[in-house]
PDB file of C-alpha atoms and ligand atoms in Angstrom:
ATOM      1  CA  UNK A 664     107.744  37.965  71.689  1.00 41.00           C
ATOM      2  CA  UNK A 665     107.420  41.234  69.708  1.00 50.00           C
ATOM      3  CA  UNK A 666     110.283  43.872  70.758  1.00 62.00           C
ATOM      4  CA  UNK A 667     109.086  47.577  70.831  1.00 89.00           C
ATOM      5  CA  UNK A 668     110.956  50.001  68.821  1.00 97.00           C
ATOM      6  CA  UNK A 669     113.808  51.756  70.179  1.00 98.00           C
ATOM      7  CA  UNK A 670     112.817  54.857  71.874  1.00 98.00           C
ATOM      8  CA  UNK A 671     115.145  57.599  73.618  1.00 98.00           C
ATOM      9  CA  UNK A 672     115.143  61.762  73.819  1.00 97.00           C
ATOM     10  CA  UNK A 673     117.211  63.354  71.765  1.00 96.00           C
ATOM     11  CA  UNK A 674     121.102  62.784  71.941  1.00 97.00           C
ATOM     12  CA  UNK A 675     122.801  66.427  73.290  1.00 95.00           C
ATOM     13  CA  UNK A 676     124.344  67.499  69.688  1.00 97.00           C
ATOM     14  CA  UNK A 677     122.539  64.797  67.727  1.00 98.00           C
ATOM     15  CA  UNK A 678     125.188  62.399  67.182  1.00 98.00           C
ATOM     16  CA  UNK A 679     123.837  58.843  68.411  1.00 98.00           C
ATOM     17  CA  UNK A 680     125.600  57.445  71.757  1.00 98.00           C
ATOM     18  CA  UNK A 681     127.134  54.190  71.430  1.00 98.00           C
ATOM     19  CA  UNK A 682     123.853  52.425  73.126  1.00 98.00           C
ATOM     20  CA  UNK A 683     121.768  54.238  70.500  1.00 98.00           C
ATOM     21  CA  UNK A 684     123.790  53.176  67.520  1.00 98.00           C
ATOM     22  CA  UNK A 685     123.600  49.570  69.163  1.00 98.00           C
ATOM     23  CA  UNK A 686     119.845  49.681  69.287  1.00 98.00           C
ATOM     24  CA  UNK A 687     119.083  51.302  65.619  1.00 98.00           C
ATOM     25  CA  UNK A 688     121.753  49.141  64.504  1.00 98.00           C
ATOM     26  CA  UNK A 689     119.388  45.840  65.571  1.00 97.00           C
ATOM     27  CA  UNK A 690     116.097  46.926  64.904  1.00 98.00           C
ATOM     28  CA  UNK A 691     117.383  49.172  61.742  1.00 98.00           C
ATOM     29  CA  UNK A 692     115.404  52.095  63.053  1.00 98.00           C
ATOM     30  CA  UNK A 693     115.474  54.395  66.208  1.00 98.00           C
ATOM     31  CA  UNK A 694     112.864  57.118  67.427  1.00 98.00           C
ATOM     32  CA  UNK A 695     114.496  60.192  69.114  1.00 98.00           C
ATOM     33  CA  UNK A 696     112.182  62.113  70.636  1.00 98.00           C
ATOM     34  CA  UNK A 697     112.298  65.948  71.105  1.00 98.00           C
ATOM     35  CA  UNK A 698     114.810  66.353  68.025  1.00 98.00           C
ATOM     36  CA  UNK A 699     113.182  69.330  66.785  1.00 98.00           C
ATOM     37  CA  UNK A 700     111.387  72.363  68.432  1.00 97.00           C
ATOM     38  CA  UNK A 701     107.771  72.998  68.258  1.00 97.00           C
ATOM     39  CA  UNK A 702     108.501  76.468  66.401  1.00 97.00           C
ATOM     40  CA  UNK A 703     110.921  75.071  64.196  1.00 97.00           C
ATOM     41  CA  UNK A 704     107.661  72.241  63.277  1.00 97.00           C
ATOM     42  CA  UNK A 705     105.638  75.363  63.212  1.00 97.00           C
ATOM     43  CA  UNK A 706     107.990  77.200  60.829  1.00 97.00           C
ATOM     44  CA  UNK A 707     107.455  74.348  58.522  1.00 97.00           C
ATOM     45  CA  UNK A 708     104.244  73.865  58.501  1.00 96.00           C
ATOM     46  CA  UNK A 709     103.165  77.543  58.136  1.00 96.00           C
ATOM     47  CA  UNK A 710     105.748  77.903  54.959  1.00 97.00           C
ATOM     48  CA  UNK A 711     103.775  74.507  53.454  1.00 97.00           C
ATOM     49  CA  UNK A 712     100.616  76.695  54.018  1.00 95.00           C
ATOM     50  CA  UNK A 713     101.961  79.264  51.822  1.00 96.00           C
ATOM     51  CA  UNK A 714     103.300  76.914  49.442  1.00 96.00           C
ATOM     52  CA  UNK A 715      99.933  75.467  48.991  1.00 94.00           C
ATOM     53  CA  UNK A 716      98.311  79.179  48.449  1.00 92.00           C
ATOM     54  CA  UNK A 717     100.258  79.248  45.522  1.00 90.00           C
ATOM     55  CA  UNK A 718      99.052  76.003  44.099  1.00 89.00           C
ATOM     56  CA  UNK A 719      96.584  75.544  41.832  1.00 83.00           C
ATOM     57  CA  UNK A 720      94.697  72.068  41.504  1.00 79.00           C
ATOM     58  CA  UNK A 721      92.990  72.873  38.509  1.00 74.00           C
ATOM     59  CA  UNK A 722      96.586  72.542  36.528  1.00 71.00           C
ATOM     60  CA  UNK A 723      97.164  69.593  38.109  1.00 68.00           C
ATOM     61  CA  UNK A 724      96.120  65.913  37.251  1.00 59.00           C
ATOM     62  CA  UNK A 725      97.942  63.647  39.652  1.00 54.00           C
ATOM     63  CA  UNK A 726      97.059  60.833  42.120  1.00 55.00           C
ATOM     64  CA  UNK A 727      99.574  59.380  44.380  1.00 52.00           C
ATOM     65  CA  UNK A 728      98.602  56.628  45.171  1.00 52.00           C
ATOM     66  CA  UNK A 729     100.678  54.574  47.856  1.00 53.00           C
ATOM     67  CA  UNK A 730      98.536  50.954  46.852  1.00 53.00           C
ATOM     68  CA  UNK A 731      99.194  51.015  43.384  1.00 54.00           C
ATOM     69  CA  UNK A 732     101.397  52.147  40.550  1.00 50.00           C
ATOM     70  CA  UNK A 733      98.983  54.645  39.071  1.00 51.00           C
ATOM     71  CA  UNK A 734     101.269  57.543  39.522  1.00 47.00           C
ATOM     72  CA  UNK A 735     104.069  56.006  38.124  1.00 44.00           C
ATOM     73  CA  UNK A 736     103.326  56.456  34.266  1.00 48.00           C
ATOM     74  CA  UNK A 737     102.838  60.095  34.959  1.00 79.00           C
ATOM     75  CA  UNK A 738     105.133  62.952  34.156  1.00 83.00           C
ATOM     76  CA  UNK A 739     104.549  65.404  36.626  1.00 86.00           C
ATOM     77  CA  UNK A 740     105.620  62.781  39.346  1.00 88.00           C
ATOM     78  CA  UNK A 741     108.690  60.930  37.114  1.00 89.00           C
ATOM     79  CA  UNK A 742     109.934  65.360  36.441  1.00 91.00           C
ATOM     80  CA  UNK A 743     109.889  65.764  40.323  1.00 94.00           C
ATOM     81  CA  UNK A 744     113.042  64.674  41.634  1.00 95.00           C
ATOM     82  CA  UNK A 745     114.203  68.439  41.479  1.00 95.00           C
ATOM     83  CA  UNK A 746     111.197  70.350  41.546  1.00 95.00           C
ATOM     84  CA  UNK A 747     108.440  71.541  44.251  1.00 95.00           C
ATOM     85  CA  UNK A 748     105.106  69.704  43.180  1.00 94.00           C
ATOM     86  CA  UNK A 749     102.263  68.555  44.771  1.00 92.00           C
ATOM     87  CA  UNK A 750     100.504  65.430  45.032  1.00 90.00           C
ATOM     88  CA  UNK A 751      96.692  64.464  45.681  1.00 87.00           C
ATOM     89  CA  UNK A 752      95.012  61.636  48.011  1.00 86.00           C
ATOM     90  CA  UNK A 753      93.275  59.358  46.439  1.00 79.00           C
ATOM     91  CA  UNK A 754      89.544  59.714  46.374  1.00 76.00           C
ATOM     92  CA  UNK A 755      90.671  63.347  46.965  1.00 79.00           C
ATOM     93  CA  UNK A 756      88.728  64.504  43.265  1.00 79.00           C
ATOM     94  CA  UNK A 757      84.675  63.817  42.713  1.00 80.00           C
ATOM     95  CA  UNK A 758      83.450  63.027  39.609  1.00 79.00           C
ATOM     96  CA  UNK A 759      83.176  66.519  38.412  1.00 79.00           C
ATOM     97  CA  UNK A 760      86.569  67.224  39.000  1.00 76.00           C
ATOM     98  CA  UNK A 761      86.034  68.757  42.375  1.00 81.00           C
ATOM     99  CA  UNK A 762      88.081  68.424  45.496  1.00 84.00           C
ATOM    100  CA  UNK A 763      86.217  66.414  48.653  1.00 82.00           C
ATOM    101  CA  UNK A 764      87.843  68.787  50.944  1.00 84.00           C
ATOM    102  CA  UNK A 765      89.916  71.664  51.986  1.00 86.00           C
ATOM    103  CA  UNK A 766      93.068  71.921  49.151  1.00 86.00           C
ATOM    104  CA  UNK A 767      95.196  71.107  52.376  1.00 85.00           C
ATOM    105  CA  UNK A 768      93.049  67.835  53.403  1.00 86.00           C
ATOM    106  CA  UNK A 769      93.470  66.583  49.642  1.00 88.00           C
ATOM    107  CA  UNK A 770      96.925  66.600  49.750  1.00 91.00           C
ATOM    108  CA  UNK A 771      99.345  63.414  49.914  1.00 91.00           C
ATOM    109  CA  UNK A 772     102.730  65.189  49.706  1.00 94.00           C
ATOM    110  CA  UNK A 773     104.469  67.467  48.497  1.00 96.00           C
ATOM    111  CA  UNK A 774     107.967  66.228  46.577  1.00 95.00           C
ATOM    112  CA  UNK A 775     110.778  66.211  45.936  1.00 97.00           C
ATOM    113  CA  UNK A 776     113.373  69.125  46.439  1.00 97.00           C
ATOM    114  CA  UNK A 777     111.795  71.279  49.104  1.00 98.00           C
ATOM    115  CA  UNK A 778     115.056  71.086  50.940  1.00 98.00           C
ATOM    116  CA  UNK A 779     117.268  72.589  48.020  1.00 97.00           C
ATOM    117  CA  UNK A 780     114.500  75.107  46.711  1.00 97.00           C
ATOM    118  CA  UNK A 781     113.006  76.398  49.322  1.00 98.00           C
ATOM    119  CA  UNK A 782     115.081  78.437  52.241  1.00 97.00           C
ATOM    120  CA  UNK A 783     112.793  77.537  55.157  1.00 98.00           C
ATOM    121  CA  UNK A 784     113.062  73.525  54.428  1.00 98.00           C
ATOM    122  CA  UNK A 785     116.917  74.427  52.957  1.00 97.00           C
ATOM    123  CA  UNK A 786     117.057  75.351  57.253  1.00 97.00           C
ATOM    124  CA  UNK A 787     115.201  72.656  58.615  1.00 98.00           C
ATOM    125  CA  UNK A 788     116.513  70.325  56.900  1.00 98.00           C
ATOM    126  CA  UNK A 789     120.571  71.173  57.687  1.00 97.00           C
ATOM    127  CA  UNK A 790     121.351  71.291  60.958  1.00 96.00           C
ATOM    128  CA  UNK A 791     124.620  70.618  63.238  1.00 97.00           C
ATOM    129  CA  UNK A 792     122.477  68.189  64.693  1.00 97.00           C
ATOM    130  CA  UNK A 793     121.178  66.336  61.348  1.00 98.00           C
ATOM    131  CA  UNK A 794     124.900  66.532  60.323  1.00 97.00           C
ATOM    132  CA  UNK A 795     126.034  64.910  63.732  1.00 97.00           C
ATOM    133  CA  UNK A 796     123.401  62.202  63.509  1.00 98.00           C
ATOM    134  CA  UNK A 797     124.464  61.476  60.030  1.00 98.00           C
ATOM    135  CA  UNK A 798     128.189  61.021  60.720  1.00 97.00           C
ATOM    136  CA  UNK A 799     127.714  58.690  64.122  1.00 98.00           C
ATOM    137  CA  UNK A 800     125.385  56.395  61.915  1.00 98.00           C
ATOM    138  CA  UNK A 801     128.367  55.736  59.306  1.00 97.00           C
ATOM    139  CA  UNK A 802     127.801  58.324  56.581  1.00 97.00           C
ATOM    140  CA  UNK A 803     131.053  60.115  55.109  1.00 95.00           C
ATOM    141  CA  UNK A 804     129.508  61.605  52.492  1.00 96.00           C
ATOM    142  CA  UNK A 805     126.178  61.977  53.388  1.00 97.00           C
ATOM    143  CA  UNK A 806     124.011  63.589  50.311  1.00 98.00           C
ATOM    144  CA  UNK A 807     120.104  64.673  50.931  1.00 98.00           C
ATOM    145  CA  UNK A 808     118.538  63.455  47.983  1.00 98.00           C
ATOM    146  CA  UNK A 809     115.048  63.477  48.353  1.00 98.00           C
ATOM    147  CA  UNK A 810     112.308  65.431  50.689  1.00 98.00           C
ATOM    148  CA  UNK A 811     108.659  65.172  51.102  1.00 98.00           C
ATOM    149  CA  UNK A 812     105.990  66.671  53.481  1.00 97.00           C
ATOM    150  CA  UNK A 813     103.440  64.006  54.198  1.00 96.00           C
ATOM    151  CA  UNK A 814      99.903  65.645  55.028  1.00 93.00           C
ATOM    152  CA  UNK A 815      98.146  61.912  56.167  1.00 91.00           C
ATOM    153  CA  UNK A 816      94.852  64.066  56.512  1.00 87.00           C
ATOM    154  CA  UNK A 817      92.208  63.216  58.732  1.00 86.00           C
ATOM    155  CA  UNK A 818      89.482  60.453  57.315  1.00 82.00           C
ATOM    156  CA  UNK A 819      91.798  60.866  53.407  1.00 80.00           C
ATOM    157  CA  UNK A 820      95.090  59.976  54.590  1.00 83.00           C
ATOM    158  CA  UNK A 821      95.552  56.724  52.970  1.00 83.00           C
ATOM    159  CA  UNK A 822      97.647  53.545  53.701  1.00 88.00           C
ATOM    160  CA  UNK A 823     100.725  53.029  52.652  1.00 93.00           C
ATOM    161  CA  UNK A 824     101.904  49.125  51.851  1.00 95.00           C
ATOM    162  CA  UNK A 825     104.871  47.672  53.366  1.00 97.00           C
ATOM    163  CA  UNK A 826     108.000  48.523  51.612  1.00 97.00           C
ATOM    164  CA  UNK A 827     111.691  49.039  52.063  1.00 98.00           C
ATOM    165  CA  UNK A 828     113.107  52.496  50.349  1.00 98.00           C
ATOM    166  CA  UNK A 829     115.694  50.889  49.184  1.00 98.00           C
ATOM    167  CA  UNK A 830     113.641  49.652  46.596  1.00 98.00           C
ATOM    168  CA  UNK A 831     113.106  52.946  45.413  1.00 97.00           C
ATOM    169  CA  UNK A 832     116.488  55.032  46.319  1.00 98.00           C
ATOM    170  CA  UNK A 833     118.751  52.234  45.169  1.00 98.00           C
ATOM    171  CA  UNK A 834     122.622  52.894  45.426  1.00 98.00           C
ATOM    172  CA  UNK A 835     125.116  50.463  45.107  1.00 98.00           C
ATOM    173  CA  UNK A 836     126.329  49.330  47.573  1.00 98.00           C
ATOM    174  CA  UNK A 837     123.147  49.987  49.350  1.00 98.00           C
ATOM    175  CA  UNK A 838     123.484  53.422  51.417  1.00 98.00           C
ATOM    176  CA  UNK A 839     119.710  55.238  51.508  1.00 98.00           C
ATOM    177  CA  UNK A 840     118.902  56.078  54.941  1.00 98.00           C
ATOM    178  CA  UNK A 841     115.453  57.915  55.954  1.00 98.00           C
ATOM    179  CA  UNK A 842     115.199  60.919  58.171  1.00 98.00           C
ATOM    180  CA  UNK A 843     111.066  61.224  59.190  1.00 98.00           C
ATOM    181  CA  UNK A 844     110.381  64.093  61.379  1.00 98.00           C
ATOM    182  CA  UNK A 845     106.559  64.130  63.160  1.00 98.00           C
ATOM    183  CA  UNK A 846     105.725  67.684  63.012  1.00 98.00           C
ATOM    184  CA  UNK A 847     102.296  66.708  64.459  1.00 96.00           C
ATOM    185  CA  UNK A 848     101.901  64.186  66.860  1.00 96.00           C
ATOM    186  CA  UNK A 849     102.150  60.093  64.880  1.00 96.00           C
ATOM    187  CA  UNK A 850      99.880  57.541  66.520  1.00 96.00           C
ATOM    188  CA  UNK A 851      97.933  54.425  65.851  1.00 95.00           C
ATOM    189  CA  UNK A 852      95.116  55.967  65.739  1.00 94.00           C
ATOM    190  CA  UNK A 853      95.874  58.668  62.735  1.00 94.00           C
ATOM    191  CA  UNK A 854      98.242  56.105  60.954  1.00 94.00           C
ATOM    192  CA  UNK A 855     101.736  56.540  62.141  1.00 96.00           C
ATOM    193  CA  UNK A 856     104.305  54.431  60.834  1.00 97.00           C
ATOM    194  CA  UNK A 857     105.114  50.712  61.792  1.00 98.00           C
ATOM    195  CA  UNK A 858     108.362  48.633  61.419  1.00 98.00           C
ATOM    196  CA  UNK A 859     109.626  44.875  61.809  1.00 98.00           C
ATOM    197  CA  UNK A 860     112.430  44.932  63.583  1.00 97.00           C
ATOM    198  CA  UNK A 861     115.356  43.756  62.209  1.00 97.00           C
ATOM    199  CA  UNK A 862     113.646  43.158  58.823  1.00 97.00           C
ATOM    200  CA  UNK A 863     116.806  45.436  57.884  1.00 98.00           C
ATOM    201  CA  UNK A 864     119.152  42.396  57.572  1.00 98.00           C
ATOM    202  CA  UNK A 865     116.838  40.535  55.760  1.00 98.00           C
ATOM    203  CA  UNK A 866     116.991  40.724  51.938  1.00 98.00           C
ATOM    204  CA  UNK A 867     116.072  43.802  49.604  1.00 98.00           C
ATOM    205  CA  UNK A 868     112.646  42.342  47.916  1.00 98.00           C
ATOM    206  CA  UNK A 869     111.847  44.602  44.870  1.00 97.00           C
ATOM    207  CA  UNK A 870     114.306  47.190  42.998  1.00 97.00           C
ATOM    208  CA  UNK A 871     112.132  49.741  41.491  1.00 96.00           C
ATOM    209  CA  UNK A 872     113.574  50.710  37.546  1.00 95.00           C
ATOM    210  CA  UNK A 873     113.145  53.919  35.384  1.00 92.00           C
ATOM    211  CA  UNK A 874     112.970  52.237  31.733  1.00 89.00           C
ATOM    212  CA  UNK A 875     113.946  53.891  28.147  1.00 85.00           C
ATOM    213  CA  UNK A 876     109.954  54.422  27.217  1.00 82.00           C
ATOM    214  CA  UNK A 877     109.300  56.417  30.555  1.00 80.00           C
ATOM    215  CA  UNK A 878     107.464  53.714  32.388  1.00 86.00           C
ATOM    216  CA  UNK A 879     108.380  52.349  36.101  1.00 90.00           C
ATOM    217  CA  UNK A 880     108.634  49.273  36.877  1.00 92.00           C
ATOM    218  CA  UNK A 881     109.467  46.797  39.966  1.00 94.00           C
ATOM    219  CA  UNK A 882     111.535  44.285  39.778  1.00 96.00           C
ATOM    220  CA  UNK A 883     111.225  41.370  42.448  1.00 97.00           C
ATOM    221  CA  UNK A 884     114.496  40.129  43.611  1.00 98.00           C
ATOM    222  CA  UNK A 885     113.299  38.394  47.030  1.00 97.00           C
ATOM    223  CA  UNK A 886     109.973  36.324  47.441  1.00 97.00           C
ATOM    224  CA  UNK A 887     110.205  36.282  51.388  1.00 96.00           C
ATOM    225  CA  UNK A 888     107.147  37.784  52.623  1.00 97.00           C
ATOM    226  CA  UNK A 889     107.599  40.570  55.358  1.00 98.00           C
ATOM    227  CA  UNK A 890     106.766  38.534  58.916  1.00 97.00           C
ATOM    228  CA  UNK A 891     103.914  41.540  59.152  1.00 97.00           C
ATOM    229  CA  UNK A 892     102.815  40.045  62.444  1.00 96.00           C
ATOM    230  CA  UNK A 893     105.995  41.119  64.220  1.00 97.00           C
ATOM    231  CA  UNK A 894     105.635  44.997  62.893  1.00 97.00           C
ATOM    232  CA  UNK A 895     105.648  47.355  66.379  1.00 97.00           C
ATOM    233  CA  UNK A 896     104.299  51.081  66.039  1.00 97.00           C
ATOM    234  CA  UNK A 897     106.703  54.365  65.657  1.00 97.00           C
ATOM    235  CA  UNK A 898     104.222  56.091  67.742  1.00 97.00           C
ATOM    236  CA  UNK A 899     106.703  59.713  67.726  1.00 97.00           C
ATOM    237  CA  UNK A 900     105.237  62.804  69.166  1.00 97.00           C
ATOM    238  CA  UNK A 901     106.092  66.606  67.632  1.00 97.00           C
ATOM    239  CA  UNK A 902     109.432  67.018  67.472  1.00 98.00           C
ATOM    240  CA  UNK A 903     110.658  63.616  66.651  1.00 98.00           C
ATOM    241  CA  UNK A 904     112.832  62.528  64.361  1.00 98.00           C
ATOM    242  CA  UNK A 905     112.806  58.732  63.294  1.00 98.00           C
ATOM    243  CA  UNK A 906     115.860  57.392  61.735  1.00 98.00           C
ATOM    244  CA  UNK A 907     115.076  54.060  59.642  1.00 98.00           C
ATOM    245  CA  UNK A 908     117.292  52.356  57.536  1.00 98.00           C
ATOM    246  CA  UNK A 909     116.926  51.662  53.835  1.00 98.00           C
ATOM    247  CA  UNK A 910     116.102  47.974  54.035  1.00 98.00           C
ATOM    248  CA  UNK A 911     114.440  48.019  57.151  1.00 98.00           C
ATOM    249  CA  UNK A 912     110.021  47.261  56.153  1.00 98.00           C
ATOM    250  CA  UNK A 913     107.788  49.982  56.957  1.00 98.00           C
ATOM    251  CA  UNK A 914     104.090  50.791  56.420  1.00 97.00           C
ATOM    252  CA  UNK A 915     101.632  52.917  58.007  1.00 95.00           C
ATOM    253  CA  UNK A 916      97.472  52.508  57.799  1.00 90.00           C
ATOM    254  CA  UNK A 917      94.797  54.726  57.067  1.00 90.00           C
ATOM    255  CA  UNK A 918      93.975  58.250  58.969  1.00 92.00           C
ATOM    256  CA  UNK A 919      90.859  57.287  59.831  1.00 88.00           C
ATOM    257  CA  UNK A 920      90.966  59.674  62.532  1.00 93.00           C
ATOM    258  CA  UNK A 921      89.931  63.602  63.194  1.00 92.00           C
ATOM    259  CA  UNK A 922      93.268  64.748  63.653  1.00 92.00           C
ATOM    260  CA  UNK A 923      96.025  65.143  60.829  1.00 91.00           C
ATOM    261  CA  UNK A 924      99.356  63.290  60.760  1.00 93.00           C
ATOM    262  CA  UNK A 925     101.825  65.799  59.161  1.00 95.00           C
ATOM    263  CA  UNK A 926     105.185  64.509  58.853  1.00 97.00           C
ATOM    264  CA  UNK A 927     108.436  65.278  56.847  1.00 98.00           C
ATOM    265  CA  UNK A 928     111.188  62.995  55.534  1.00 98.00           C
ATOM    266  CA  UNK A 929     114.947  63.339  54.127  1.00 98.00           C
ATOM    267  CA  UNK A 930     115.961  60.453  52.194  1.00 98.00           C
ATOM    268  CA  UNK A 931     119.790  60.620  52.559  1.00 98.00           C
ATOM    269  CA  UNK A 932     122.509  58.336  50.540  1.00 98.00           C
ATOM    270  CA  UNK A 933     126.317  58.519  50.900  1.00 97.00           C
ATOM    271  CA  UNK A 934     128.083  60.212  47.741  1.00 96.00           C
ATOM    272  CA  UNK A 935     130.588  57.460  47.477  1.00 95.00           C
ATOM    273  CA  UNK A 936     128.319  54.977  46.244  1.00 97.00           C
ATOM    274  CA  UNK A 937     127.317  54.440  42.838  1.00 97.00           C
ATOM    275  CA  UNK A 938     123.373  56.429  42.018  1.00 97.00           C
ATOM    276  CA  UNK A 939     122.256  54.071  39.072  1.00 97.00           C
ATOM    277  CA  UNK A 940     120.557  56.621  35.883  1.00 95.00           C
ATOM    278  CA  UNK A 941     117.389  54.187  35.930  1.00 95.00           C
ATOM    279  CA  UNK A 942     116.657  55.306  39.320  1.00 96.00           C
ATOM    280  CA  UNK A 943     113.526  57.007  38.870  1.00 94.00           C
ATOM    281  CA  UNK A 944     114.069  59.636  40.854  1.00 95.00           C
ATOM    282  CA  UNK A 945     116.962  61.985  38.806  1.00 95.00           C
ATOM    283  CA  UNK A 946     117.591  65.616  39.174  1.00 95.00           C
ATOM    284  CA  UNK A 947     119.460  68.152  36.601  1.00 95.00           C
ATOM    285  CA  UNK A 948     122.780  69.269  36.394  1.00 94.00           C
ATOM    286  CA  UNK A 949     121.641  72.411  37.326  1.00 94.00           C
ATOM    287  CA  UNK A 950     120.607  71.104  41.159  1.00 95.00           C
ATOM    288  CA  UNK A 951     123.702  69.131  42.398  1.00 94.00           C
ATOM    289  CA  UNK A 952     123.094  67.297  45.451  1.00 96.00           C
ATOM    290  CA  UNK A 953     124.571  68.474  48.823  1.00 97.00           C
ATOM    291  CA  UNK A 954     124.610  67.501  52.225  1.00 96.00           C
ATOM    292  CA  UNK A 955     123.576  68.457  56.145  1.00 94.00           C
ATOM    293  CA  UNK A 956     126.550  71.658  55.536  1.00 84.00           C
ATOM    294  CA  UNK A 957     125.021  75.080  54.714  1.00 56.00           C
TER     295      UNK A 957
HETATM  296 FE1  FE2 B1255     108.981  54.543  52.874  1.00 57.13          FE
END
């Protein structure tokens, strides 16, 4: 029998009880519901608005796409790992170069530094609370490499594959953690995420590599299939924060919906371990990585 996915309100100070830690150590993820205010959501979302004033489309010739590799040969994603850039939908551009929609509805993210560049994510993102969840998972040294705001807009939002982040935020030993925060409500219907529960313990499949030439590249270390039919939904209203473990197999469908699914994730890893340079996602000298600590 499927289990559901373990579900409580947030923790008073953020660190995890001990019956928490028990559950999102089993089923390698954990929803906590109520984790962040509505204002502090609407903070976010209203500095993203601004953020996307300021952008320009035209000077921009992305595509993420989450189905296939397309975006990977490209510069302006590879260069992001300590900038603010933006990404498009696929399908977002006609064929005379026009967007379908609204800038905001052609959006697929925004990546990948928000949380060191910007002051308003720079807050969100480092809290007493994140910092307390951190330590009672097992981080020491916790380090936030990585942030993205996840538009998923309504009818464009497009699927994303099932995949373990691992793959992609690879430390050795293994240490990357996800932090997804539902600043709009996530549900089946608008494409929130889905796990299989207690596919963390089961092997890494692919480690993603960052080669000489510039090109990116999987490599496939595990054959074993994801069991998909065992995947349960993190249905998370506003305000929660879902903590998922680097192995553990995720996806999320289409938004084929009316209603957008915004959402925005910390990838964290723990200092002590080794960040291999073919990791594609690198940042300068000039941006060290730091933790939940203002
Ligand atoms: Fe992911």
């Amino acid at each position: 029998m499927n289990k559901s996915l373990p579900t409580f309100a947030r923790p008073e100070g953020g660190a995890l009880t001990a019956e928490m830690l028990a559950a999102y150590e089993d089923a390698g993820v954990i929803i906590l519901t109520d984790f962040v205010s509505a204002d502090a959501c609407a903070a976010l979302r209203q500095r993203t608005l601004e953020l996307i004033d300021d952008f320009d489309p035209s000077t921009v010739d992305t595509v993420f796409s989450t189905q296939t590799d397309e975006h990977q040969a490209d510069e302006y994603f590879i260069g992001s790992g300590d900038k603010i850039r933006f990404f498009l939908e696929d399908g977002a551009v006609d064929d005379t170069g026009q967007l379908r929609a609204a800038k905001e509805d052609c959006l697929n993210k925004i990546g990948h530094a928000m949380h060191d560049l910007d002051p308003v994510f720079d807050a969100f993102s480092r809290t007493p609370e994140l910092a307390n969840a951190a330590r009672s998972i097992g981080f020491k040294d916790p380090a936030i490499i990585q942030s993205m705001y996840i538009f998923k807009s309504p009818r464009i939002g497009g699927e994303v594959v099932c995949h373990q982040d691992s793959a992609y935020i690879y430390t050795e030993p293994e240490s990357c953690v996800g932090f997804w925060f539902a600043l709009e409500d996530a549900t089946i219907d608008n494409g929130c995420m889905h796990f299989i529960p207690g596919g963390h313990e089961s092997p890494l499949r692919k480690r993603n590599h960052r080669y000489a030439d510039g090109s990116i590249l999987d490599e496939v270390l595990d054959e074993t299939p994801f069991p998909m039919h065992l995947r349960q939904p993190a249905e998370a209203p506003a305000g929660s924060l879902v903590i998922f473990d680097g192995r553990a197999p995720h996806m999320s469908g289409p938004n084929r919906s009316e209603k957008s699914r915004h959402a925005y994730t910390l990838h964290v890893i723990d200092r002590s371990c080794h960040y291999p340079a073919d990791n594609w996602l690198q940042r300068g000298d000039d941006l060290p990585l730091r933790g939940f600590d203002n």
